[in-house]
Coordinates of C-alpha atoms (C1' of nucleotides) in Angstrom, one line a residue:
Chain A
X92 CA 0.0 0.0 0.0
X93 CA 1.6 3.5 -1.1
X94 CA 1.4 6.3 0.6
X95 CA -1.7 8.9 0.9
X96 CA -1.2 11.5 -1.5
X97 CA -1.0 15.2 -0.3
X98 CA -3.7 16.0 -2.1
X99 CA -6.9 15.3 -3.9
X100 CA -5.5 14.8 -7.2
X101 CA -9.4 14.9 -8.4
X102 CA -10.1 18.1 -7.3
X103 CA -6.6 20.0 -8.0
X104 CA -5.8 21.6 -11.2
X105 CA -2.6 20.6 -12.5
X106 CA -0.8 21.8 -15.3
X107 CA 0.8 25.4 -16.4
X108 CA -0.1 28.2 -14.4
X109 CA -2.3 30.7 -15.4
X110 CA -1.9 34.7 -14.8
X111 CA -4.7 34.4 -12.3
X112 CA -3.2 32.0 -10.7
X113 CA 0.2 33.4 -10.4
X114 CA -1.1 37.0 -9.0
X115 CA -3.1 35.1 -6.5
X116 CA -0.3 33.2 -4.9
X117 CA 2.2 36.2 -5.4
X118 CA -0.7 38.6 -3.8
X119 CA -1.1 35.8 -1.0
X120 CA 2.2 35.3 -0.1
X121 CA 3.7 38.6 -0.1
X122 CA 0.4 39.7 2.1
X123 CA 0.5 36.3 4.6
X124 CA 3.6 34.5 4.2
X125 CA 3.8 31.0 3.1
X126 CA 3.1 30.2 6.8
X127 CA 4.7 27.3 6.9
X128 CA 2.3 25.1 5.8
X129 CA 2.2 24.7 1.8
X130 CA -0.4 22.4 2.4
X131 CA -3.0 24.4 3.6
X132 CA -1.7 27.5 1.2
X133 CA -3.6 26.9 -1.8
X134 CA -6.9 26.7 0.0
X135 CA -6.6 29.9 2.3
X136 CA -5.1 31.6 -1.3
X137 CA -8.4 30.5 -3.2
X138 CA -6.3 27.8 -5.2
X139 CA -6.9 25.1 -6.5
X140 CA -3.8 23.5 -6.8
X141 CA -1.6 20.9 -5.1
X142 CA 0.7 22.7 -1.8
X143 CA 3.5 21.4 -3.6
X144 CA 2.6 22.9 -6.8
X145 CA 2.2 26.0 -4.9
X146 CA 5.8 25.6 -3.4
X147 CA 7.2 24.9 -6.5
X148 CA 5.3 27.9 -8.5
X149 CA 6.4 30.3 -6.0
X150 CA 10.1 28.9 -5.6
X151 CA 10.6 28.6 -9.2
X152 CA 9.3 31.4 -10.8
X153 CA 7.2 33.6 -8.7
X154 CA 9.3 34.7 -5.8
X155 CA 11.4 37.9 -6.0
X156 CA 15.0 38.1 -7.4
X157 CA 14.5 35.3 -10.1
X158 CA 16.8 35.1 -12.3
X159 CA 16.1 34.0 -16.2
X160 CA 17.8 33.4 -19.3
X161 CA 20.8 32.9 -20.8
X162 CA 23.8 31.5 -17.9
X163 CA 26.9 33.7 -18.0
X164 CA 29.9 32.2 -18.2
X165 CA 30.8 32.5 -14.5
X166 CA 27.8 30.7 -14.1
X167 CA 29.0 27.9 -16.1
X168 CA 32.5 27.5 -14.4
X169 CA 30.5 27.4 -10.6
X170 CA 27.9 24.7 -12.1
X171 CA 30.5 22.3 -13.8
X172 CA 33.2 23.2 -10.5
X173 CA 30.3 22.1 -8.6
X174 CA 28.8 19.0 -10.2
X175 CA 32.6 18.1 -10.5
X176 CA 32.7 18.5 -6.6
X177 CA 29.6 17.3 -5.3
X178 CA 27.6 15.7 -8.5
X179 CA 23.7 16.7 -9.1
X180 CA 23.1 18.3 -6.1
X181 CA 21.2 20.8 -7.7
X182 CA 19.7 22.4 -4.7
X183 CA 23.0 22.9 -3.4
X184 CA 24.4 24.4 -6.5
X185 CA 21.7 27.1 -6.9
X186 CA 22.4 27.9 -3.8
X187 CA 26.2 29.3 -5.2
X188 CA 23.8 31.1 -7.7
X189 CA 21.8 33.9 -6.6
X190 CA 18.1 34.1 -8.6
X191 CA 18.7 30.8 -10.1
X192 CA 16.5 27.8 -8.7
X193 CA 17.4 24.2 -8.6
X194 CA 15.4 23.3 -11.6
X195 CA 16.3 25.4 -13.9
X196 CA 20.5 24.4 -13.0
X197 CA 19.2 21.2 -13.3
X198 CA 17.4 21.6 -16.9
X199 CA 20.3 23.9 -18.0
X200 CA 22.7 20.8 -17.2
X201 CA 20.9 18.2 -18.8
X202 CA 19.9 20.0 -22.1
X203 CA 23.0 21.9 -22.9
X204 CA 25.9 22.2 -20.5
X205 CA 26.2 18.4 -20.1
X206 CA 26.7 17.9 -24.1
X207 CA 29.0 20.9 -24.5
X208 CA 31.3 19.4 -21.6
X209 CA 31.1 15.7 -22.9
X210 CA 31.8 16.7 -26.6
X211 CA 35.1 18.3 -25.0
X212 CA 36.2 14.9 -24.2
X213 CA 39.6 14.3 -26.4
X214 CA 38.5 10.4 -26.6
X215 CA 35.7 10.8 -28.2
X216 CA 37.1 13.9 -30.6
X217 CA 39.6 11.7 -31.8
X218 CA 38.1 9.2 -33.1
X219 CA 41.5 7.2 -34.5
X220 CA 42.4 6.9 -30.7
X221 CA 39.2 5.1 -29.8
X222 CA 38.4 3.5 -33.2
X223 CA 41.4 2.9 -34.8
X224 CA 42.1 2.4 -38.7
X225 CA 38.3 3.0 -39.3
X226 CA 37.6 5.2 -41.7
X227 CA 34.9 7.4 -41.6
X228 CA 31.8 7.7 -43.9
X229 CA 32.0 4.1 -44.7
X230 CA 30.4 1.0 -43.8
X231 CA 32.9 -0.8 -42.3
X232 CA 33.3 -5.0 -42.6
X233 CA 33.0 -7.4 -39.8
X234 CA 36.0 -7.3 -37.9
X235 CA 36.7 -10.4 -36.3
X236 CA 39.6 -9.1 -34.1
X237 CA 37.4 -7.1 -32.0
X238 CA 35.3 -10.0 -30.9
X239 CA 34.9 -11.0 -27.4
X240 CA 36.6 -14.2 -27.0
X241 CA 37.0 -15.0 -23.8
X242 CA 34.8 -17.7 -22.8
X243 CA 35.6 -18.0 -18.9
X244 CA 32.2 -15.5 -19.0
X245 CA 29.0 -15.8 -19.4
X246 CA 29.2 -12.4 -20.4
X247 CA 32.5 -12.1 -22.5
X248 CA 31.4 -15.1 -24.9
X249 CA 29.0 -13.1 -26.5
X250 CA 30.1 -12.6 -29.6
X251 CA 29.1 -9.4 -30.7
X252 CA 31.3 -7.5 -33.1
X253 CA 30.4 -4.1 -31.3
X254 CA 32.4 -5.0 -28.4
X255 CA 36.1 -4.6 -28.4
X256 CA 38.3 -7.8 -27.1
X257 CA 40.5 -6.1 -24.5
X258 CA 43.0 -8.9 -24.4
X259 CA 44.4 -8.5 -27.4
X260 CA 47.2 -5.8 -28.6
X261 CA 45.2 -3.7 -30.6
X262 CA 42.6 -3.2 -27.8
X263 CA 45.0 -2.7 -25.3
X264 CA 46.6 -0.1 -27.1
X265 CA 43.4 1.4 -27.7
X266 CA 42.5 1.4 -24.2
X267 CA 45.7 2.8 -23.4
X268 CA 44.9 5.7 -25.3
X269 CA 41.4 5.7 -23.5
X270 CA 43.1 6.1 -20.2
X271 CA 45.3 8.4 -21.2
X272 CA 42.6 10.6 -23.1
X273 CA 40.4 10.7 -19.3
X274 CA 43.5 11.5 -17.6
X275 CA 44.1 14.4 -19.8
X276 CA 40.9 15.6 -19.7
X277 CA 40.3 15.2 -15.9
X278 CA 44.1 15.9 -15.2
X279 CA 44.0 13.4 -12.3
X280 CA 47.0 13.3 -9.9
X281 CA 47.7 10.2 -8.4
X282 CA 47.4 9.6 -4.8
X283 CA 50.9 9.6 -2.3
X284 CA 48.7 6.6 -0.9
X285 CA 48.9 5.4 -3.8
X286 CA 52.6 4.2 -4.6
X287 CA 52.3 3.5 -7.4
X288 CA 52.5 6.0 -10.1
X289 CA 52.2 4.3 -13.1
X290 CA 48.5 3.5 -14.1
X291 CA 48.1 -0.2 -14.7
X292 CA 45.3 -1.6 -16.0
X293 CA 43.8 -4.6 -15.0
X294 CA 40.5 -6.1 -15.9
X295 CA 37.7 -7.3 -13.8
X296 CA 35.0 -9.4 -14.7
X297 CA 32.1 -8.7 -13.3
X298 CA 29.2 -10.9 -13.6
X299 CA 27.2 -9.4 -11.7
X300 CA 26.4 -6.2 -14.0
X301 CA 27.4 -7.7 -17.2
X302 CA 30.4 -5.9 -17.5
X303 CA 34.2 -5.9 -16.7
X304 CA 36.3 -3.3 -15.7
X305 CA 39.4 -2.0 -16.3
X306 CA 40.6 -0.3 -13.5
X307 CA 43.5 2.2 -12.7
X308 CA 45.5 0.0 -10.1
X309 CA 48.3 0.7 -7.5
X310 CA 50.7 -2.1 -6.1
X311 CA 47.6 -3.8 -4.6
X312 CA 44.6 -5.1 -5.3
X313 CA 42.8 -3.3 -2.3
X314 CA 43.4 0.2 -4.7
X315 CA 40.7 -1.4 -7.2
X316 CA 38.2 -0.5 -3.8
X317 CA 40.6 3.0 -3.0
X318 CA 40.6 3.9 -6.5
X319 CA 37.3 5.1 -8.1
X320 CA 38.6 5.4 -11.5
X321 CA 38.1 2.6 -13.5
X322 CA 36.1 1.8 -17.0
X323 CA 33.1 -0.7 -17.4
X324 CA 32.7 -2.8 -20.8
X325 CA 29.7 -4.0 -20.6
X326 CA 29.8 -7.1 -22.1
X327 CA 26.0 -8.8 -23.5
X328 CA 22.5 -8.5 -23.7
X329 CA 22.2 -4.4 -24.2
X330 CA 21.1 -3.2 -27.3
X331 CA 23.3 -0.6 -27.2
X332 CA 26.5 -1.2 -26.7
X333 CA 28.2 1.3 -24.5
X334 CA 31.5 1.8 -22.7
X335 CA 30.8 3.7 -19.5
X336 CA 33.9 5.2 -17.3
X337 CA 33.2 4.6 -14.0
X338 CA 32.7 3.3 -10.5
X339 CA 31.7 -0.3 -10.1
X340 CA 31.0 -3.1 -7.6
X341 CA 27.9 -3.4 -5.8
X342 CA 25.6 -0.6 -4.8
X343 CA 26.7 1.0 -8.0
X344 CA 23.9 1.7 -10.9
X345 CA 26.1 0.7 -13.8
X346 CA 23.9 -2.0 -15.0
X347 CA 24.6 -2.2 -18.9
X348 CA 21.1 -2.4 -19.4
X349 CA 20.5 0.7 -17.1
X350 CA 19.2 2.9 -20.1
X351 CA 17.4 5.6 -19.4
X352 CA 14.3 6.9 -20.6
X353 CA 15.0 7.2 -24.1
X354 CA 15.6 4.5 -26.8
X355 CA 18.9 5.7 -28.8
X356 CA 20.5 6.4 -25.1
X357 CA 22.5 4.7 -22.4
X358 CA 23.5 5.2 -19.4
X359 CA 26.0 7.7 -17.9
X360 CA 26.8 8.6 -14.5
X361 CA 29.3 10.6 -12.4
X362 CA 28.9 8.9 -9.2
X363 CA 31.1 9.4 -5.9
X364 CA 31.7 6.0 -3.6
X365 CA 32.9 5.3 -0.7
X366 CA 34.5 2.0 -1.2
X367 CA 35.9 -0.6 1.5
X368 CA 36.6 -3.7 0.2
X369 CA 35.0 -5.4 3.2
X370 CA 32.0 -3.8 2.9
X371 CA 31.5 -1.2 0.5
X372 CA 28.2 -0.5 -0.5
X373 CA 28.3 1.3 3.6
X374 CA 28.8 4.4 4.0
X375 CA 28.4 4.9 0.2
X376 CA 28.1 8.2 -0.9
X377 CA 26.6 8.4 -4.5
X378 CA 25.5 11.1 -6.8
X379 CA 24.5 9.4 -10.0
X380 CA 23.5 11.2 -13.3
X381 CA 22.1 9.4 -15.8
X382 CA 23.1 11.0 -19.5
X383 CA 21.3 10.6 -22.5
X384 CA 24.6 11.2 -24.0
X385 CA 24.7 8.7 -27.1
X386 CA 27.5 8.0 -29.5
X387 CA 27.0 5.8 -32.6
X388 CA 30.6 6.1 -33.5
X389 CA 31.2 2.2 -34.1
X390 CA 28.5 -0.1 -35.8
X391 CA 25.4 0.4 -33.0
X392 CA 27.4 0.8 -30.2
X393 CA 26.3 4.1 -28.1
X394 CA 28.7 5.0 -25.3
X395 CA 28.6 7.3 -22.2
X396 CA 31.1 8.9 -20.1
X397 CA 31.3 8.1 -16.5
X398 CA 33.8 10.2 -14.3
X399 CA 34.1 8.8 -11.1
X400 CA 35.8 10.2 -8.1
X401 CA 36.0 8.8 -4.6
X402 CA 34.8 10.6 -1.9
X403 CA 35.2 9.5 2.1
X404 CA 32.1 9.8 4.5
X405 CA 32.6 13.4 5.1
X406 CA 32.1 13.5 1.6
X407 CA 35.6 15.2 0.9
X408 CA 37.7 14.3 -2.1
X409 CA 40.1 11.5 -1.5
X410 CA 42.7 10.6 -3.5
X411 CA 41.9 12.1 -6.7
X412 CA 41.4 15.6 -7.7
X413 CA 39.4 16.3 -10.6
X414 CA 39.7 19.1 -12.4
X415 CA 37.4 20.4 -15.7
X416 CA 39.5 22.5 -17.5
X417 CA 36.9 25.4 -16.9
X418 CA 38.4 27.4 -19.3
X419 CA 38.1 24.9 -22.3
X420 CA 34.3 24.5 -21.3
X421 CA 34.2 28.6 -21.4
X422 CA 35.7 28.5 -25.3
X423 CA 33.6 25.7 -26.2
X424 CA 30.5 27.2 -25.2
X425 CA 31.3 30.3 -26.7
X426 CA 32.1 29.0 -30.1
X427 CA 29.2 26.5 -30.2
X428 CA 29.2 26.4 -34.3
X429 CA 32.8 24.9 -34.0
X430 CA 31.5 21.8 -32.4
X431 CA 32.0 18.8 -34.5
X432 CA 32.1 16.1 -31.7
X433 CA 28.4 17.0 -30.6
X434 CA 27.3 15.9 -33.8
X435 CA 29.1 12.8 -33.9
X436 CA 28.7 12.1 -30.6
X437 CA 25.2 12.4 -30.0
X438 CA 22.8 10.4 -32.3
X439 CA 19.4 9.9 -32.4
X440 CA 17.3 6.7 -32.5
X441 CA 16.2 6.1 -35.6
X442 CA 19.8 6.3 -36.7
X443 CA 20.5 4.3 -34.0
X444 CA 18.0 2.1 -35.5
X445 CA 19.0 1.9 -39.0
X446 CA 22.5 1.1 -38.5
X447 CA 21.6 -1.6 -36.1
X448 CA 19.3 -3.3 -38.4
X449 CA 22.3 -3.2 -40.8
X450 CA 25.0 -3.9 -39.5
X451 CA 26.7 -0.8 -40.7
X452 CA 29.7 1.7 -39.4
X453 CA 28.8 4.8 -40.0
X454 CA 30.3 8.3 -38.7
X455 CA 28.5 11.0 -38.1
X456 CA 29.5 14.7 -38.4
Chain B
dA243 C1' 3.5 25.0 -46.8
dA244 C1' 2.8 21.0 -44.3
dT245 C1' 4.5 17.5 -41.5
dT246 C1' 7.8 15.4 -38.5
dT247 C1' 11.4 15.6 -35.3
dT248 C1' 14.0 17.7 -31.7
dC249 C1' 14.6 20.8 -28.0
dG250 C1' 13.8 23.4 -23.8
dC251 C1' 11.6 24.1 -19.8
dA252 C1' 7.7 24.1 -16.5
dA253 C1' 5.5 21.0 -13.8
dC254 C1' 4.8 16.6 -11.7
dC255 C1' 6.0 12.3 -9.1
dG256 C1' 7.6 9.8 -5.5
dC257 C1' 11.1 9.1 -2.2
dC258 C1' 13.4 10.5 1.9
dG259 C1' 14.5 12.8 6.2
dG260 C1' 13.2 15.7 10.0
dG261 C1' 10.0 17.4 13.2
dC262 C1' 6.1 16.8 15.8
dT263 C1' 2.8 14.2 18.5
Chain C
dA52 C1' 9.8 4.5 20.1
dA53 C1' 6.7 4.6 16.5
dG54 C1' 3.8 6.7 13.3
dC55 C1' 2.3 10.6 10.8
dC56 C1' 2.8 14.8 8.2
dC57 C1' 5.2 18.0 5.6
dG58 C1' 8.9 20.1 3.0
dG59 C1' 12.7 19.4 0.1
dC60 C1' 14.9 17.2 -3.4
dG61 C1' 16.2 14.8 -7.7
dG62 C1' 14.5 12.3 -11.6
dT63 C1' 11.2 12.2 -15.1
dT64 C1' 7.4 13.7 -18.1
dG65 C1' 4.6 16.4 -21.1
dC66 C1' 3.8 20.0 -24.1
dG67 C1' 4.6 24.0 -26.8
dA68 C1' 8.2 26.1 -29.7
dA69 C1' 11.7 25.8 -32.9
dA70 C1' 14.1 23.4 -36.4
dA71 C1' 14.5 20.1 -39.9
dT72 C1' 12.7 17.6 -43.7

DNA sequence: AATTTTCGCAACCGCCGGGCT
DNA sequence: AAGCCCGGCGGTTGCGAAAAT
C-alpha cells in the first residue's frame, strides 16, 4: 500500500499556471507568508492547486530576485566546479547562484551544458584513438579481431562484433589511449597513498552487471576498492552497446542495461563512492546522473562517459582531484558552431536504429 | 507550406528525512 | 519508540516552440 497523496489529485488543477493563478499566490504570499504550511496555502489563497505545486510555482518562478535566461559564463564554471565536486546536487548548487533555482540548474545541465562538456572529451574527438584504422563515412566490414573471445564469461562469450576484445594488442593499445585521453581531460593526480604512479590496468570481470572493468590499479589489489577510477565494458544483452567510465561493484547503478528513458541512449553517470573492500556498499556516498549522451561512433554501439571520483564519509575528495578544465568548457560554449564532436557524438534513435538493423559503421558529423 | 522531429523548460511524481505528537 | 505529516529534493514527463525535412 503506497502512501496517501498530499492531495486530492481529483479536485486539484494541475498543469501550467495561469496569470490568475500566479497574482493570486504572489498577492497571497507577499500579504501572509507561506506560513509554513504549503499544504493548507492553496486553500486559504483561493487555489486550486496541489501545496506542492504551490511551493514549487512560488520557488521557481514567482518569488522575488529570479533570475532567467541565458547562464553567464561564471555561471557555467560554478555549475561544472560544482557538479565536479559534489555531482547533481542541484539544490545545493543554486544555492552558489543567486536568482537561479534548482530546476532550472538542473534543466540547463541536462539540455545543454552536459553535451558541451562531454563533446570536449579528447576520446571521443579523436576518433583514430578510440576506433582505430576505421575510416569514416564508410560502412565498415565485420571485424573479427574485435570480438569477445574470452569464454571463462557468461558475459564475454558473446560474440558481438560491437564489443572490443580487450586482451588482445590492438585493444590494449586502444584502451591505453582511452586512459590516457580521461586523464588528460580530468588531469587526475595520483594519490601519495597510492605508490604507485604508473596506471596499470587490469580487468575485472564482473558478472554481476554484465560488465568488466578495467581499473587504474596501484601495487595492490585493495586500490581497485581505493581507486574510483576505472572503466566498465559492458559485455551482452544491451542493445546498445556502451563503454561507460566509472565506478563499479555493488551498490553502483552501472547495469549495462541501465538505459534511461530514451531509446537511442545509455547510461552515464558521475557517481562518488565510498568503497571498503570489506563492505563497500556502507557508508556509500553516490551522486548518480544518468546522461542521454549517445554515441553511434562504431556499428550500433552508443557509449557514455562516467567520471568517477572517490569521496570519504565526510564526503571530501580523496585521492583524486578532478579538475574540468573550466576554461576549455568557457571557449567551447562560446564558439558552439565549432563543435563537431556533438554531432558525432550524439545520435538519435532512428539512426541508431538503422544502423543496427544493418549492420553498418557509419560516422556521423 | 505541411509535417515530422527535436529541443527546452515548466511541472509533476515519488522518495526521503526531519520534526512533531 | 513509533507513526504521521510535511517540506525538500532529484528524476522524469509532457507539451509548446523551434528546427528540420
Amino acid at each position: 500500500m503506497g502512501r496517501a497523496p498530499c492531495c486530492d489529485k481529483e479536485n486539484v488543477k494541475r498543469g501550467p499556471w495561469s496569470p490568475e493563478e500566479d497574482a493570486k499566490l504572489k498577492t497571497f504570499i507577499e500579504k501572509y507568508g507561506t506560513g509554513g504550511n504549503w499544504i493548507a496555502l492553496p486553500h486559504k489563497a483561493g487555489l486550486k492547486r496541489c501545496g506542492k505545486s504551490c511551493r514549487l510555482r512560488w520557488l521557481n518562478y514567482l518569488r522575488p530576485n529570479i533570475k532567467h535566461g541565458e547562464f553567464t559564463a561564471d555561471e557555467d564554471k560554478i555549475i561544472c566546479s560544482l557538479y565536479a565536486s559534489i555531482g547533481s546536487r542541484w539544490s545545493i548548487i543554486a544555492a552558489q547562484l543567486p536568482g537561479r533555482t534548482d530546476n532550472d540548474i538542473k534543466n540547463y545541465w541536462n539540455t545543454k551544458l552536459k553535451k558541451k562538456l562531454l563533446a570536449m572529451l579528447p576520446c571521443f574527438q579523436k576518433k583514430p584513438s578510440f576506433f582505430p584504422s576505421l575510416p569514416l563515412h564508410s560502412p565498415q566490414p565485420y571485424r573479427s579481431d574485435l570480438l569477445l573471445t574470452n569464454s571463462t564469461s557468461p558475459f564475454y562469450n558473446y560474440t558481438n562484433p560491437n564489443f572490443m576484445n580487450l586482451n588482445n594488442t590492438t585493444n590494449s593499445l586502444q584502451t591505453t589511449n582511452l586512459v590516457q585521453d580521461l586523464a588528460n581531460i580530468t588531469h587526475l593526480t595520483p594519490s601519495p597513498d597510492h605508490s604507485s604512479s604508473l596506471i596499470s590496468l587490469i580487468t575485472n570481470i564482473n558478472s554481476n552487471e554484465n560488465c568488466f572493468n578495467l581499473g587504474f590499479e596501484g601495487d595492490h589489489i585493495q586500490s581497485m576498492y581505493d581507486n574510483p577510477m576505472e572503466y566498465q565494458y559492458p559485455t551482452s544483452d544491451v542493445k546498445e552497446a556502451m563503454l561507460v567510465f566509472g565506478s563499479g561493484g555493488e551498490g553502483h547503478e552501472v547495469s549495462a542495461t541501465g538505459s534511461s528513458s530514451e531509446g537511442g541512449s545509455c547510461l552515464s553517470q558521475i557517481s562518488y563512492g565510498n568503497y571498503s573492500k570489506s563492505n563497500y556498499e556502507k557508508h556509500q556516498y553516490q551522486i548518480k546522473q544518468e546522461d542521454q549522451f549517445s554515441l553511434q561512433g562504431f556499428a550500433d554501439q552508443s557509449q557514455s562517459l562516467m567520471i568517477d571520483h572517490n569521496y570519504s564519509t565526510d564526503q571530501k575528495p580523496k585521492g583524486y582531484n578532478l579538475k574540468i578544465d573550466l576554461e576549455e568548457v568557457r571557449q567551447l560554449i562560446g564558439n558552439s558552431t565549432n563543435n563537431i564532436s556533438s554531432s558525432y557524438l550524439f545520435s538519435n534513435e532512428d539512426e541508431y536504429k538503422t544502423t543496427h538493423d544493418h549492420k553498418e559503421i557509419c560516422y556521423h558529423y
